[in-house]
CSV table of C-alpha atoms in Angstrom, one decimal:
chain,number,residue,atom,x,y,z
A,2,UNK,CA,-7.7,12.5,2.2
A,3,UNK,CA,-10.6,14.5,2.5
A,4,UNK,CA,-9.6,18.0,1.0
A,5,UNK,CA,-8.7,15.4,-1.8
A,6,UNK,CA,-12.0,14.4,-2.4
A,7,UNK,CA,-12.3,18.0,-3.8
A,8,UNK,CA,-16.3,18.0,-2.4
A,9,UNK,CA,-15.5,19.8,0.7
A,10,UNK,CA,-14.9,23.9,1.0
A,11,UNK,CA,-13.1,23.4,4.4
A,12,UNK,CA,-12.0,20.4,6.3
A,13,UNK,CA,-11.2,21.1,10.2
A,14,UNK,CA,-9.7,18.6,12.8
A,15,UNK,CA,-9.9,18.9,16.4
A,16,UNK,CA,-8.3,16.6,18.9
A,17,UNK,CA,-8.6,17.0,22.8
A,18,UNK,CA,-8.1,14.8,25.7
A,19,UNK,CA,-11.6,12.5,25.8
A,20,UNK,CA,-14.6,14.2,28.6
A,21,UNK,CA,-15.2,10.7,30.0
A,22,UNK,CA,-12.2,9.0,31.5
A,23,UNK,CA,-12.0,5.8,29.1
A,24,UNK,CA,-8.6,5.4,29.7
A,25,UNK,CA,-6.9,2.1,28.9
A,26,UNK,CA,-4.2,1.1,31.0
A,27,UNK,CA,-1.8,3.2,30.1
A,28,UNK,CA,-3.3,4.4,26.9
A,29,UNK,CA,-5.7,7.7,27.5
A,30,UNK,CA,-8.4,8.2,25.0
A,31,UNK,CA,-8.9,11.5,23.0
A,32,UNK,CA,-11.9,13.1,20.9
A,33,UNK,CA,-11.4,13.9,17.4
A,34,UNK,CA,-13.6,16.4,15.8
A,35,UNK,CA,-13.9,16.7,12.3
A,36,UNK,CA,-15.5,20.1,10.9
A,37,UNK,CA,-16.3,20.1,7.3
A,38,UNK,CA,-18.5,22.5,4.9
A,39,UNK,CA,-19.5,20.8,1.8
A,40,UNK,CA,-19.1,22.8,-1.7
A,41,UNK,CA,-22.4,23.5,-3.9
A,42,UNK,CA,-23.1,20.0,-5.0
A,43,UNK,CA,-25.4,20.2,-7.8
A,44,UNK,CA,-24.3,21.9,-11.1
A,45,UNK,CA,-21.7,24.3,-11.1
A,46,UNK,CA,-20.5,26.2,-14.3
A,47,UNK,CA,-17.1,27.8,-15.8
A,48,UNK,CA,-16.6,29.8,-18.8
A,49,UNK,CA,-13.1,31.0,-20.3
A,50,UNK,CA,-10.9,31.9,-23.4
A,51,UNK,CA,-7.7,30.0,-23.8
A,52,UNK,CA,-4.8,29.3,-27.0
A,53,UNK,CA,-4.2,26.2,-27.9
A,54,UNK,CA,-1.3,25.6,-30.5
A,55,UNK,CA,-1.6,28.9,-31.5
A,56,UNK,CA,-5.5,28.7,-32.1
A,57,UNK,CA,-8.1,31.4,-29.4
A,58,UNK,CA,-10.7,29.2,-27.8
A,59,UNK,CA,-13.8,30.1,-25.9
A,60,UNK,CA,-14.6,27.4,-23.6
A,61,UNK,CA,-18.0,26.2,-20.9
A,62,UNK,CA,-18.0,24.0,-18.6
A,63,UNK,CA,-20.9,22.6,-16.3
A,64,UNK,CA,-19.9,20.0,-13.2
A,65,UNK,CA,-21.8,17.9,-10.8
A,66,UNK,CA,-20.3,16.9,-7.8
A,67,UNK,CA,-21.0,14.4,-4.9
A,68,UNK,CA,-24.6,13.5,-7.0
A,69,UNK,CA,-24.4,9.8,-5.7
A,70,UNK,CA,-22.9,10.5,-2.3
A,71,UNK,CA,-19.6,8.9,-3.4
A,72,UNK,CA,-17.6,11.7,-3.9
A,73,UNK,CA,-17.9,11.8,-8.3
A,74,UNK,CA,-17.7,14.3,-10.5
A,75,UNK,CA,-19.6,14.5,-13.6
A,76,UNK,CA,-19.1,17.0,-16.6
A,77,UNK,CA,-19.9,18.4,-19.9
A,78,UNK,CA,-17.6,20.3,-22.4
A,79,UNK,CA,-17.6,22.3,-24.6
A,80,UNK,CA,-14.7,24.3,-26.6
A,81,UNK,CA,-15.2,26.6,-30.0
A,82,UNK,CA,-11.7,27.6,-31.4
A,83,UNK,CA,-11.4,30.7,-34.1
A,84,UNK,CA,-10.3,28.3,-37.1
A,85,UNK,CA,-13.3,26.2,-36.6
A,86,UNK,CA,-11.7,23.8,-34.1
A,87,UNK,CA,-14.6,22.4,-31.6
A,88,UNK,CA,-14.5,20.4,-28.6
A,89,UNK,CA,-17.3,18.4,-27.0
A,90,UNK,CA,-16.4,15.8,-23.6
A,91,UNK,CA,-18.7,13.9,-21.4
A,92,UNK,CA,-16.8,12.7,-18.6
A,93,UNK,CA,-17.0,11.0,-14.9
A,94,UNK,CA,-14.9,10.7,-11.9
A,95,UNK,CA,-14.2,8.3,-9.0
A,96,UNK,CA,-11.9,9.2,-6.5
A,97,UNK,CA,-11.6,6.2,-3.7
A,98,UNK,CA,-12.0,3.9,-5.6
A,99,UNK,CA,-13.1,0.6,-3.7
A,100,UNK,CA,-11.5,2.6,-0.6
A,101,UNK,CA,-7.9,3.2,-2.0
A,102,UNK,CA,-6.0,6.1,-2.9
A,103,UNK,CA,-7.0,5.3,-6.5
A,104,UNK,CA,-9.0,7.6,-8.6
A,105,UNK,CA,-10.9,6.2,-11.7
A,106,UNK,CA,-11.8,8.7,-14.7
A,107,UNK,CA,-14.0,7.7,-18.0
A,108,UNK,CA,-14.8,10.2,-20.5
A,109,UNK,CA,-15.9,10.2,-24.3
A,110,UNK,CA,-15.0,13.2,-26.7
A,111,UNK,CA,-16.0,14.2,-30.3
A,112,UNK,CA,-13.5,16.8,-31.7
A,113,UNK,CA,-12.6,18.8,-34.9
A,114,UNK,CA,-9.0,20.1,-34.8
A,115,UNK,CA,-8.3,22.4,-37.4
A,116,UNK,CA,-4.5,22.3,-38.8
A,117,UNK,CA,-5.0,24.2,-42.0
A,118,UNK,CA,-2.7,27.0,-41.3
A,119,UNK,CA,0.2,24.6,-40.6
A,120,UNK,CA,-0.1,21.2,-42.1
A,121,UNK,CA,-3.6,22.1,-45.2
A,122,UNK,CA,-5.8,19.0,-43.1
A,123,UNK,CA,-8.5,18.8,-40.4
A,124,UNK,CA,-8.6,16.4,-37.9
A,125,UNK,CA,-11.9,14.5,-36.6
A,126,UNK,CA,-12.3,12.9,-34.0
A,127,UNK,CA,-14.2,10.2,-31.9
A,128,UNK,CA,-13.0,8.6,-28.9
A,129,UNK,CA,-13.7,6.9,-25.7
A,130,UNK,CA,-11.1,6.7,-22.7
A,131,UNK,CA,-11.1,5.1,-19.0
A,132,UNK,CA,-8.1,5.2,-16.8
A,133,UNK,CA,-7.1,4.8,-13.6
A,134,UNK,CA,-4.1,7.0,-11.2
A,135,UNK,CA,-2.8,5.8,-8.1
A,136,UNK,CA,-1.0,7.8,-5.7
A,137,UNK,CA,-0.3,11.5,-5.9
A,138,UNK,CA,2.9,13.7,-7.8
A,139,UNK,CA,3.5,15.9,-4.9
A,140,UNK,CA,4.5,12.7,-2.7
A,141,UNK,CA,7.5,10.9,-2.5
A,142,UNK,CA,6.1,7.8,-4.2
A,143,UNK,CA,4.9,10.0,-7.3
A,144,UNK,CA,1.7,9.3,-9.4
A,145,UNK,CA,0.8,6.4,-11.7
A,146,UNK,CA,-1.7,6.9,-14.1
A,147,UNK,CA,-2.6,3.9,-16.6
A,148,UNK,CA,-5.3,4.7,-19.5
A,149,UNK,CA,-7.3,2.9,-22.2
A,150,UNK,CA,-8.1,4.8,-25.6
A,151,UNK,CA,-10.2,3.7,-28.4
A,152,UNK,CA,-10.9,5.8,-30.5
A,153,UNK,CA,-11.7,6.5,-34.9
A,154,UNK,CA,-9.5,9.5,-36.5
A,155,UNK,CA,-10.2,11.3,-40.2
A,156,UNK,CA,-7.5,13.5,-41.9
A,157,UNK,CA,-10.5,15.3,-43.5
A,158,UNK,CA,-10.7,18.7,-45.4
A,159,UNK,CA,-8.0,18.4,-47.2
A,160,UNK,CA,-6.9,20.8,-50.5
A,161,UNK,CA,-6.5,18.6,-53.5
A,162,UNK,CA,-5.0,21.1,-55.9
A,163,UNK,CA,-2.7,22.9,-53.2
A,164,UNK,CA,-1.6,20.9,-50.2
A,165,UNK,CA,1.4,18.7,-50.3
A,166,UNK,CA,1.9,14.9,-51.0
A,167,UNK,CA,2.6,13.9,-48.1
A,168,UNK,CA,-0.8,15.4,-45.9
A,169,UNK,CA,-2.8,14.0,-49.3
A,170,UNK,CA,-1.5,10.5,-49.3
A,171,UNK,CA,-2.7,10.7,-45.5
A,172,UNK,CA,-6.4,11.3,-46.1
A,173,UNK,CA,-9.2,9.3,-44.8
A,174,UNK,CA,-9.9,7.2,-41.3
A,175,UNK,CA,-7.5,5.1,-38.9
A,176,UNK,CA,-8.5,3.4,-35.9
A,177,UNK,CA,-6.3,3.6,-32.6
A,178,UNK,CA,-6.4,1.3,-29.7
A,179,UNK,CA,-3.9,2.4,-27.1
A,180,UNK,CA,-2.7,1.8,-23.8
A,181,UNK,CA,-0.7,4.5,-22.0
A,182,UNK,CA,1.1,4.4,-18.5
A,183,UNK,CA,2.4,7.8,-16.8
A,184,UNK,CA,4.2,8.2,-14.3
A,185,UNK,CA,4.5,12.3,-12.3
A,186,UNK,CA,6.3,13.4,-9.6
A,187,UNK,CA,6.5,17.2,-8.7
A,188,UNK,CA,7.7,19.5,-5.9
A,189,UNK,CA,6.3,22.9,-7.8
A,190,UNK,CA,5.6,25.6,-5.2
A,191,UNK,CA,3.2,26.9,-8.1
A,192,UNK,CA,1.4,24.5,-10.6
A,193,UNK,CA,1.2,27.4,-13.3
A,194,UNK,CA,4.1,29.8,-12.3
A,195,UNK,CA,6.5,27.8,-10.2
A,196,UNK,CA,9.8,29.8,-8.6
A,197,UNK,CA,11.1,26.8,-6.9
A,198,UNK,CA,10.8,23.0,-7.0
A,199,UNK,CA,11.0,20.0,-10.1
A,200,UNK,CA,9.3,18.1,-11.7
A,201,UNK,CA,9.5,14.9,-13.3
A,202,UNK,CA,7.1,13.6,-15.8
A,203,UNK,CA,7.4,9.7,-18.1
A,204,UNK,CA,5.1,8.6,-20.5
A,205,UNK,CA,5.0,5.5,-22.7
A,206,UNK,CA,1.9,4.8,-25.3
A,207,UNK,CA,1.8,1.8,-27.0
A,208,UNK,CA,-0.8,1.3,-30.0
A,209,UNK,CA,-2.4,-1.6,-32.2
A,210,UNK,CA,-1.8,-4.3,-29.5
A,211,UNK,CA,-3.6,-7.3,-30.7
A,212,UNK,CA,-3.5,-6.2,-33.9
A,213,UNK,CA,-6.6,-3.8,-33.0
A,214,UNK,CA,-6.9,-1.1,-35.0
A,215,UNK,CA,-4.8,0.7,-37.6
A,216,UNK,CA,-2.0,2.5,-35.6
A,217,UNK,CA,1.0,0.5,-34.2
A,218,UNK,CA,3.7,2.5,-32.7
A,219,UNK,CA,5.5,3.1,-29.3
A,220,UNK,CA,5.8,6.5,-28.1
A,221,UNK,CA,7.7,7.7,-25.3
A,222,UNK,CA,7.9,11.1,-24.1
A,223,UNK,CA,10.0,12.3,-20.9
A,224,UNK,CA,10.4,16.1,-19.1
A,225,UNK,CA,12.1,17.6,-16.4
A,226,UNK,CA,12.3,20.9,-14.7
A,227,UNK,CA,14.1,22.4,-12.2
A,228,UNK,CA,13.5,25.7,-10.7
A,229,UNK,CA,15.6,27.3,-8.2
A,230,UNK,CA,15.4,31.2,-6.5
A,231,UNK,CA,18.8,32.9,-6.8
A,232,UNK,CA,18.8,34.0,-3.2
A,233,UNK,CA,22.2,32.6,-2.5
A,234,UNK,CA,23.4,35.5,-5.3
A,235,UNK,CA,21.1,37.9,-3.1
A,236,UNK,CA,18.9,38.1,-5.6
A,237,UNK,CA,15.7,36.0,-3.9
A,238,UNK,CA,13.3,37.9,-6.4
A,239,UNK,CA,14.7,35.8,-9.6
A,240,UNK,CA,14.3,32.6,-10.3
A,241,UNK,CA,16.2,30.4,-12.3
A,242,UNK,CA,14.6,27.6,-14.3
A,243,UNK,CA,15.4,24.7,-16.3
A,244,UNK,CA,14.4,22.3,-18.3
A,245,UNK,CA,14.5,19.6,-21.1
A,246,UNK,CA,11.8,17.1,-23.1
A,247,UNK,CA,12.6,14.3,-25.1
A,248,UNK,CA,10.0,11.8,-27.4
A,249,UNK,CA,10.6,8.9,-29.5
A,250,UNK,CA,7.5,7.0,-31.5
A,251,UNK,CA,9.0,3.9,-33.1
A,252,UNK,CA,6.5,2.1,-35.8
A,253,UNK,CA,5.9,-1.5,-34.7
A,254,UNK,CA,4.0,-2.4,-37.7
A,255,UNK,CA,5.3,-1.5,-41.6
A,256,UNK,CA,3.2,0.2,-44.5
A,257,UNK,CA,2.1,-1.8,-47.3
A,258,UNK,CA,4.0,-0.7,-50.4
A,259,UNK,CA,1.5,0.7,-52.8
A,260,UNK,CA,1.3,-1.9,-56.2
A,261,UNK,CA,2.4,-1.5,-59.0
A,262,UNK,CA,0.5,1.1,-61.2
A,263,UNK,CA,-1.3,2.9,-58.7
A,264,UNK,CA,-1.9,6.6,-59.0
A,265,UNK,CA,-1.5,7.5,-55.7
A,266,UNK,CA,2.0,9.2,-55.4
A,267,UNK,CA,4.6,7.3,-52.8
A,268,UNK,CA,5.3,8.7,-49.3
A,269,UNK,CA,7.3,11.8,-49.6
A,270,UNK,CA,10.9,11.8,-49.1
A,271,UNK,CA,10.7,13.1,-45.2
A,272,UNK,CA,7.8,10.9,-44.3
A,273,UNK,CA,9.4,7.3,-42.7
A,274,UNK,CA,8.7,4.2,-45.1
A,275,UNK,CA,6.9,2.7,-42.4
A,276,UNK,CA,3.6,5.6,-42.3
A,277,UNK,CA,2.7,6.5,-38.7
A,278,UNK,CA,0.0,8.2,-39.2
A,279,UNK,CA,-0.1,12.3,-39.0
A,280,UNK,CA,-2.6,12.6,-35.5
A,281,UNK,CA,-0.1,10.0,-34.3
A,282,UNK,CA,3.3,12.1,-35.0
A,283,UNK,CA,5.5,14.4,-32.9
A,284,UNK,CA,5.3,18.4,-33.2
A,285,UNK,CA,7.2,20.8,-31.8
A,286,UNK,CA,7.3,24.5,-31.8
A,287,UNK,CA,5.1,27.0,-30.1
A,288,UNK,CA,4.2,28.3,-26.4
A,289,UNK,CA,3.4,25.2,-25.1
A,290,UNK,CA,6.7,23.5,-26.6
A,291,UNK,CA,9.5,25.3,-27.7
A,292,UNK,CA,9.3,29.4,-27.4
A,293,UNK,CA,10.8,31.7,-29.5
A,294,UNK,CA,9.2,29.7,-32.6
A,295,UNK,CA,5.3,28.8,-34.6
A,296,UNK,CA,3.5,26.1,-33.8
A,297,UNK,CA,4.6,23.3,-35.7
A,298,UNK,CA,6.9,25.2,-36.7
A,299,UNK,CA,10.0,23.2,-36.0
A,300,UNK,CA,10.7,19.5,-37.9
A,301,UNK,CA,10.3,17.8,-41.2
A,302,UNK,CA,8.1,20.2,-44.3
A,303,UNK,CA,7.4,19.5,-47.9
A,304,UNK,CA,5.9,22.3,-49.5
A,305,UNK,CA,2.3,22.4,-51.0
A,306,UNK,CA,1.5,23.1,-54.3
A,307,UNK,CA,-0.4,26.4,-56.0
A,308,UNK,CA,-3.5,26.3,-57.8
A,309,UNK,CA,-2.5,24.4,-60.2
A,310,UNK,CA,-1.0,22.4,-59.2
A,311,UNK,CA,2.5,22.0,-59.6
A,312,UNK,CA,5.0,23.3,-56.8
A,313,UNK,CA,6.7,26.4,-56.1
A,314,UNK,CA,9.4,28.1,-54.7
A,315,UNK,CA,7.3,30.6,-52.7
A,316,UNK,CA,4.7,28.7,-51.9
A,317,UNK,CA,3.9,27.6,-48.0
A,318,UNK,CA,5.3,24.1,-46.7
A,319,UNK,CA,3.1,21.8,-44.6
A,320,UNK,CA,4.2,20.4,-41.2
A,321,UNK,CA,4.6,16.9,-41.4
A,322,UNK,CA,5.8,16.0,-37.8
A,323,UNK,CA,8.5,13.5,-36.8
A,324,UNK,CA,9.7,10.7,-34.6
A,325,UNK,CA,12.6,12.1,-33.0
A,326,UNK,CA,12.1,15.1,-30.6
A,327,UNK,CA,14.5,17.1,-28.3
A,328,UNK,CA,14.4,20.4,-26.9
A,329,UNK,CA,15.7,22.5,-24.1
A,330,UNK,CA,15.1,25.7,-22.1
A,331,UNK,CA,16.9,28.2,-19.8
A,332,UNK,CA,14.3,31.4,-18.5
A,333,UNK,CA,15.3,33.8,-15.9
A,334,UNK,CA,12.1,35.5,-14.5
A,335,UNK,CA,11.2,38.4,-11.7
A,336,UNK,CA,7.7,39.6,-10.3
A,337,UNK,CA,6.6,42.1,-12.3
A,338,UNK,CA,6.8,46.0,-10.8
A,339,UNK,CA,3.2,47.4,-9.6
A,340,UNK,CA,0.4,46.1,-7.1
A,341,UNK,CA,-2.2,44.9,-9.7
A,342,UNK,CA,0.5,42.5,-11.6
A,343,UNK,CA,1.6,41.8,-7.7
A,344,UNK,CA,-1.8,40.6,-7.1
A,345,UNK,CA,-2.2,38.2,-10.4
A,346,UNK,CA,1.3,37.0,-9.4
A,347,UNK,CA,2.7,38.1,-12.8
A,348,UNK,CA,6.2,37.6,-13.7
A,349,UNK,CA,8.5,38.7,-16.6
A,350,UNK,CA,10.7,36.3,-17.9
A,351,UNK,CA,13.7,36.0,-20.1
A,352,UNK,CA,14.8,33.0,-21.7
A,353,UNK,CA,16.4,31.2,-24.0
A,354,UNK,CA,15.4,27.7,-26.4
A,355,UNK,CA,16.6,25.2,-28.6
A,356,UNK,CA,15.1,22.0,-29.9
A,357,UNK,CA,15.3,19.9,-32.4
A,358,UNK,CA,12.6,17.3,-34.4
A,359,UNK,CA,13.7,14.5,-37.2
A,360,UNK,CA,11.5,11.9,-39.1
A,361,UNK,CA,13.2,8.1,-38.8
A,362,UNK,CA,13.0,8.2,-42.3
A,363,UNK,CA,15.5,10.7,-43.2
């Protein structure tokens, strides 16, 4: 419990038969020692450079920990991405809370995701979020998570003349109010490169309860993974790994049809009658999702139009996300030959993907 207060460099017990003889009947006392060395617990900073769905970010980070004498955390920030993406966060942490393995987290974000490459829109962003785990994935019980989100979305920046009907009919602001439960339970020898071990991760989001807000939808999302070392073959330097992902978002609330008359143009073909909103909607494709292909690469398209527009066969098709997701993955990788890639612990791996993402309506 205390290394996972995540305040403490060291934590040391010590137990020896008690000095004095305050035995109890049958019962002999004992001293317990506890050594502990406290990490630097005013402000701490981080710098780094990270891709995110296929976009190179520099980000900073400045912590606080233990300010109160409780154990929190507090923290600033900030991300700048190469297409004008930007990230800022405020948060605050709790572990303990009220004495029980139960950590509280509250954070508020302001963000500007750019998706012009893929899908000719921008995404802004302001949000506010509180949630509370219980419980921890590397024991048996696994860890539950629940979260509140509130937050106000704009499809912004948007290409009148040359992006597609469907990202233009999306333009302008939504409201989400959303509550979302994990659940995570892991046995990974390694949390980034893992040769051994599963893990298990469920997730269900449910939005516009109430009536609050403009998004209504279910999303669930599962994953699994399973790595193993092939050292019953005799070959303990490989590792085999597997794994799978599913998602599902279901509307729970339908579109208005537009009147009669209006000039805005219908939903496109691929996008579902009911409009769940593009922040809202499943991608796949890329790194982080399915190898081997783009980001957002993968799912329902409708191409955009040229300058002047009217459409054409050459021209580039926005991503428009789905409701329906499915992917798997087999990778075979080996430590990689020579003492400096020994010492980052990199590996080479070979693999193999498939995956597949549908819109509900059609």
């Amino acid at each position: 419990h205390l290394e996972s207060l995540q305040i403490f460099e060291a934590a040391d017990f010590a137990v020896d038969r008690a000095r004095a003889d305050g035995s109890q009947g049958d019962m002999p006392l004992a001293d317990v020692v506890v050594t502990v060395s406290e990490r630097q617990r005013l402000a701490t900073a981080s710098t780094g450079v990270h891709s995110t769905a296929g976009e190179g970010s520099m980000d900073a980070e400045v912590r606080v920990r233990n300010l109160f004498g409780r154990a929190e955390v507090l923290g600033v920030e900030m991300e700048a991405g190469q297409h004008k993406s930007n990230t800022f966060r405020l948060y605050a942490t709790k572990p303990r809370w009220g004495g029980a393995d139960a950590r509280l987290h509250a954070e508020v974000c302001k963000t500007v995701l750019s998706h012009q490459r893929k899908s000719s829109y921008s995404e802004k962003g302001h949000t506010a979020s509180v949630s509370a785990a219980v419980g921890h994935a590397a024991l048996p019980g696994g860890c539950h998570e629940v979260s509140y989100e509130a937050g106000l979305r704009e499809v912004c920046h948007v290409p009148v003349r040359t992006s597609s009907w469907a990202v233009l009919s999306q333009r302008g602001l939504s409201a989400k109010s959303s509550l979302k439960h994990s659940f995570s339970r892991a046995s990974l020898d390694d949390a980034i490169l893992p040769t051994r071990g599963a893990l298990l991760r469920l997730t269900t989001e449910v939005a516009g309860l109430g009536g609050v807000g403009d998004a209504a939808f279910q999303k669930h999302t599962a994953e699994a993974r399973v790595h193993t070392p092939l050292a019953a073959l005799g070959l303990p330097q490989l590792s085999l790994s597997v794994a799978a992902t599913l998602g599902l978002l279901l509307p729970r609330r339908a579109a208005p049809l537009p009147a009669t008359g209006d000039s805005v143009p219908p939903p496109a073909p691929l996008m579902p009658p009911h409009g769940v909103f593009l922040p809202d909607r499943l991608f796949l494709g890329g790194p982080n999702s399915l190898w081997g292909f783009r980001t957002h690469g993968v799912g329902p398209r409708e191409q955009r139009h040229t300058s002047t527009g009217l459409p054409h066969a050459k021209t580039p098709r926005d991503s428009l996300g789905g409701e329906v997701l499915a992917t798997s993955s087999l990778s075979l990788s080996a430590p990689m030959p020579g003492r400096q890639f020994e010492k980052l612990g990199a590996r080479a791996h070979a693999f193999a993907s498939a995956g597949a993402l549908h819109s509900l309506g059609g």
